[in-house]
Amino acid sequence: EVQLLESGGGLVQPGGSLRLSCAASGFTFSSYAMNWVRQAPGKGLEWVSSISDNGDYTYYGDSVKGRFTFSRDNSKNTLYLQMNSLRAEDTAVYYCAKHCSSTSCYGYDIWGQGTMVTVSS
Amino acid sequence: EVVLTQSPGTLSLSPGERATLSCRASQSVSSSYLAWYQQKPGQAPRLLIFGASSRATGIPDRFTGSGSGTDFTLTISRLEPEDFAVYYCQRFSSSSWTFGQGTKVEIK
C-alpha cells in the first residue's frame, strides 16, 4: 500500500524550532519529487516547499523562505522539514505529499494524514 | 505571482444536482499545470483532476475539468452524498505552487 506518514508535530513556543518527518512506503521513493503543504485551522491549503527526487533542488514559499529547510534521505525513504524561528502564523496541519506518477501530471496524488504544529506561548 | 480565485465561496445544492465550480487565474496558466482537489473534514486532500481535464486514478466520470488560459471549471454532473466537500484548484509555475482559496459544496 502506498503510504505517507508524518510525525514530529506538537506545541512549540514562538521563536522555537521543530523537525517534521514523513516516512514513505509502497512506492519507489527516490523517483519522485515530494512536497509539504500546510493548512491553518479553518483555512485553505498553502504550499510550503518542494524537493526534487534526488534532493538536489528545493523550493520554498515566501512565507517560510529562510526559516524552513526541506531535505530527504532516499536510503531511509524519509522526508524532513526543519522549521526554525517559528511564528504563530505557522500554526497548521502539515501534510507531506507525493508528486503524481504520470509524466504529464502536475499535482500531488498521495498525501499523508497530516501532523499538527501549534506555535504558542 | 499568479493568484487563483475560486468562486463561489459556497455552493448550496441538493444531491443529484449539477455543480459548477470556477477557478480564475490572475495570469494565463498552462492547462498542463492546473489541478483540482477534494477535501472532506478531517481528511487530507485528494487529487481529482490534473492537466485541467484529466481524471486521476479512481475518480468517477461525474467529475469533469475544463478550461484554459485564465478560466478553469470543475463540474460535478450529479452530486452524490459523498461529493459534499471543499474543492481547491492548484497551479504550478516556475518551481512554485499556488492553491485557490477553495469552494465549499454543501447540502441545501
mmCIF file of N, CA and C in Angstrom, chain A residues 35 37 39 43-47 50 59-60 62 95 99-100 102 104-114, chain B residues 1 32-35 37 39 42-47 49-51 88 90 92 94-101:
data_model
loop_
_atom_site.group_PDB
_atom_site.id
_atom_site.type_symbol
_atom_site.label_atom_id
_atom_site.label_comp_id
_atom_site.label_asym_id
_atom_site.label_seq_id
_atom_site.Cartn_x
_atom_site.Cartn_y
_atom_site.Cartn_z
ATOM 1 N N ASN A 35 6.647 17.043 -1.515
ATOM 2 C CA ASN A 35 6.164 18.374 -1.159
ATOM 3 C C ASN A 35 5.632 18.426 0.270
ATOM 4 N N VAL A 37 2.661 20.726 2.322
ATOM 5 C CA VAL A 37 1.537 21.650 2.222
ATOM 6 C C VAL A 37 0.982 21.807 3.628
ATOM 7 N N GLN A 39 -2.089 23.659 6.347
ATOM 8 C CA GLN A 39 -3.457 24.170 6.416
ATOM 9 C C GLN A 39 -3.706 24.694 7.822
ATOM 10 N N LYS A 43 -8.771 27.119 7.628
ATOM 11 C CA LYS A 43 -8.339 27.853 6.434
ATOM 12 C C LYS A 43 -8.058 26.904 5.265
ATOM 13 N N GLY A 44 -7.592 27.484 4.159
ATOM 14 C CA GLY A 44 -7.315 26.713 2.963
ATOM 15 C C GLY A 44 -5.911 26.131 2.945
ATOM 16 N N LEU A 45 -5.575 25.544 1.820
ATOM 17 C CA LEU A 45 -4.278 24.906 1.652
ATOM 18 C C LEU A 45 -3.226 25.922 1.237
ATOM 19 N N GLU A 46 -2.019 25.753 1.763
ATOM 20 C CA GLU A 46 -0.889 26.613 1.410
ATOM 21 C C GLU A 46 0.313 25.752 1.092
ATOM 22 N N TRP A 47 0.858 25.895 -0.097
ATOM 23 C CA TRP A 47 2.095 25.201 -0.448
ATOM 24 C C TRP A 47 3.237 25.761 0.383
ATOM 25 N N SER A 50 8.934 22.239 -1.837
ATOM 26 C CA SER A 50 9.080 21.071 -2.694
ATOM 27 C C SER A 50 10.545 20.680 -2.761
ATOM 28 N N TYR A 59 12.610 24.174 -3.088
ATOM 29 C CA TYR A 59 11.882 25.391 -3.386
ATOM 30 C C TYR A 59 10.974 25.683 -2.195
ATOM 31 N N TYR A 60 10.785 26.962 -1.925
ATOM 32 C CA TYR A 60 10.044 27.359 -0.739
ATOM 33 C C TYR A 60 9.045 28.465 -1.044
ATOM 34 N N ASP A 62 7.159 31.935 -0.043
ATOM 35 C CA ASP A 62 7.726 33.167 0.504
ATOM 36 C C ASP A 62 7.583 33.245 2.022
ATOM 37 N N TYR A 95 1.030 18.626 5.863
ATOM 38 C CA TYR A 95 0.907 17.405 5.069
ATOM 39 C C TYR A 95 2.141 17.229 4.192
ATOM 40 N N HIS A 99 4.515 13.952 -5.508
ATOM 41 C CA HIS A 99 4.232 14.391 -6.864
ATOM 42 C C HIS A 99 3.668 13.219 -7.643
ATOM 43 N N CYS A 100 2.673 13.487 -8.477
ATOM 44 C CA CYS A 100 1.962 12.385 -9.102
ATOM 45 C C CYS A 100 2.806 11.628 -10.115
ATOM 46 N N SER A 102 2.202 10.081 -13.210
ATOM 47 C CA SER A 102 2.231 10.213 -14.664
ATOM 48 C C SER A 102 3.198 11.314 -15.065
ATOM 49 N N SER A 104 2.944 13.328 -17.378
ATOM 50 C CA SER A 104 2.251 14.543 -17.795
ATOM 51 C C SER A 104 1.484 15.189 -16.660
ATOM 52 N N CYS A 105 1.644 14.647 -15.464
ATOM 53 C CA CYS A 105 0.826 15.098 -14.345
ATOM 54 C C CYS A 105 1.578 16.070 -13.455
ATOM 55 N N TYR A 106 0.963 17.217 -13.222
ATOM 56 C CA TYR A 106 1.458 18.151 -12.227
ATOM 57 C C TYR A 106 0.395 18.228 -11.138
ATOM 58 N N GLY A 107 0.708 17.621 -10.031
ATOM 59 C CA GLY A 107 -0.231 17.573 -8.918
ATOM 60 C C GLY A 107 0.307 16.606 -7.889
ATOM 61 N N TYR A 108 -0.430 16.442 -6.816
ATOM 62 C CA TYR A 108 0.012 15.586 -5.723
ATOM 63 C C TYR A 108 -0.982 14.444 -5.559
ATOM 64 N N ASP A 109 -0.541 13.209 -5.845
ATOM 65 C CA ASP A 109 -1.509 12.118 -5.877
ATOM 66 C C ASP A 109 -1.597 11.315 -4.585
ATOM 67 N N ILE A 110 -0.620 11.428 -3.724
ATOM 68 C CA ILE A 110 -0.642 10.738 -2.437
ATOM 69 C C ILE A 110 -0.329 11.745 -1.336
ATOM 70 N N TRP A 111 -1.141 11.743 -0.302
ATOM 71 C CA TRP A 111 -0.979 12.655 0.832
ATOM 72 C C TRP A 111 -0.902 11.854 2.125
ATOM 73 N N GLY A 112 -0.148 12.375 3.063
ATOM 74 C CA GLY A 112 -0.179 11.815 4.405
ATOM 75 C C GLY A 112 -1.404 12.277 5.151
ATOM 76 N N GLN A 113 -1.531 11.832 6.391
ATOM 77 C CA GLN A 113 -2.698 12.190 7.181
ATOM 78 C C GLN A 113 -2.521 13.543 7.886
ATOM 79 N N GLY A 114 -1.297 14.047 7.876
ATOM 80 C CA GLY A 114 -1.019 15.351 8.458
ATOM 81 C C GLY A 114 -0.546 15.274 9.895
ATOM 82 N N GLU B 1 3.298 37.221 -9.274
ATOM 83 C CA GLU B 1 2.777 35.993 -8.680
ATOM 84 C C GLU B 1 1.344 35.756 -9.153
ATOM 85 N N SER B 32 -1.630 22.379 -18.607
ATOM 86 C CA SER B 32 -0.895 21.217 -18.091
ATOM 87 C C SER B 32 -0.650 21.319 -16.596
ATOM 88 N N TYR B 33 -0.664 22.533 -16.085
ATOM 89 C CA TYR B 33 -0.246 22.781 -14.715
ATOM 90 C C TYR B 33 -1.403 23.121 -13.777
ATOM 91 N N LEU B 34 -2.627 22.768 -14.152
ATOM 92 C CA LEU B 34 -3.791 23.089 -13.342
ATOM 93 C C LEU B 34 -4.419 21.804 -12.811
ATOM 94 N N ALA B 35 -4.579 21.748 -11.501
ATOM 95 C CA ALA B 35 -5.137 20.559 -10.853
ATOM 96 C C ALA B 35 -6.283 20.957 -9.925
ATOM 97 N N TYR B 37 -8.547 19.434 -6.393
ATOM 98 C CA TYR B 37 -8.553 18.526 -5.252
ATOM 99 C C TYR B 37 -9.898 18.610 -4.529
ATOM 100 N N GLN B 39 -11.430 17.932 -0.596
ATOM 101 C CA GLN B 39 -11.068 17.697 0.790
ATOM 102 C C GLN B 39 -12.316 17.615 1.650
ATOM 103 N N GLY B 42 -11.496 16.736 8.233
ATOM 104 C CA GLY B 42 -10.610 15.839 8.949
ATOM 105 C C GLY B 42 -9.787 14.922 8.063
ATOM 106 N N GLN B 43 -9.853 15.131 6.761
ATOM 107 C CA GLN B 43 -9.100 14.282 5.836
ATOM 108 C C GLN B 43 -8.103 15.109 5.024
ATOM 109 N N ALA B 44 -7.127 14.411 4.490
ATOM 110 C CA ALA B 44 -6.202 15.052 3.563
ATOM 111 C C ALA B 44 -6.897 15.291 2.223
ATOM 112 N N PRO B 45 -6.401 16.226 1.452
ATOM 113 C CA PRO B 45 -6.960 16.428 0.107
ATOM 114 C C PRO B 45 -6.752 15.199 -0.773
ATOM 115 N N ARG B 46 -7.588 15.102 -1.795
ATOM 116 C CA ARG B 46 -7.477 14.005 -2.775
ATOM 117 C C ARG B 46 -7.422 14.621 -4.159
ATOM 118 N N LEU B 47 -6.468 14.170 -4.955
ATOM 119 C CA LEU B 47 -6.337 14.668 -6.324
ATOM 120 C C LEU B 47 -7.498 14.163 -7.167
ATOM 121 N N ILE B 49 -8.347 15.974 -10.532
ATOM 122 C CA ILE B 49 -8.086 16.349 -11.914
ATOM 123 C C ILE B 49 -6.675 16.913 -12.024
ATOM 124 N N PHE B 50 -5.940 16.517 -13.043
ATOM 125 C CA PHE B 50 -4.670 17.147 -13.373
ATOM 126 C C PHE B 50 -4.690 17.523 -14.839
ATOM 127 N N GLY B 51 -3.776 18.410 -15.226
ATOM 128 C CA GLY B 51 -3.757 18.858 -16.611
ATOM 129 C C GLY B 51 -5.079 19.478 -17.039
ATOM 130 N N TYR B 88 -10.457 22.544 -4.132
ATOM 131 C CA TYR B 88 -9.384 23.505 -4.357
ATOM 132 C C TYR B 88 -8.798 23.320 -5.755
ATOM 133 N N GLN B 90 -5.314 24.261 -8.057
ATOM 134 C CA GLN B 90 -3.882 24.424 -7.786
ATOM 135 C C GLN B 90 -3.165 24.621 -9.115
ATOM 136 N N PHE B 92 0.855 25.104 -10.968
ATOM 137 C CA PHE B 92 2.306 25.045 -10.869
ATOM 138 C C PHE B 92 2.908 26.075 -11.818
ATOM 139 N N SER B 94 6.987 27.944 -12.426
ATOM 140 C CA SER B 94 8.341 28.387 -12.032
ATOM 141 C C SER B 94 8.744 27.832 -10.670
ATOM 142 N N SER B 95 8.576 26.536 -10.533
ATOM 143 C CA SER B 95 9.033 25.821 -9.339
ATOM 144 C C SER B 95 8.284 26.220 -8.072
ATOM 145 N N SER B 96 7.126 26.790 -8.212
ATOM 146 C CA SER B 96 6.283 27.060 -7.049
ATOM 147 C C SER B 96 4.843 26.670 -7.365
ATOM 148 N N TRP B 97 4.083 26.504 -6.312
ATOM 149 C CA TRP B 97 2.703 26.048 -6.441
ATOM 150 C C TRP B 97 1.793 27.032 -5.707
ATOM 151 N N THR B 98 0.589 27.164 -6.223
ATOM 152 C CA THR B 98 -0.395 28.053 -5.602
ATOM 153 C C THR B 98 -1.730 27.340 -5.552
ATOM 154 N N PHE B 99 -2.428 27.491 -4.441
ATOM 155 C CA PHE B 99 -3.780 26.966 -4.314
ATOM 156 C C PHE B 99 -4.776 28.122 -4.350
ATOM 157 N N GLY B 100 -5.958 27.839 -4.892
ATOM 158 C CA GLY B 100 -7.064 28.747 -4.701
ATOM 159 C C GLY B 100 -7.567 28.659 -3.270
ATOM 160 N N GLN B 101 -8.480 29.541 -2.912
ATOM 161 C CA GLN B 101 -8.932 29.601 -1.523
ATOM 162 C C GLN B 101 -10.011 28.570 -1.210
#
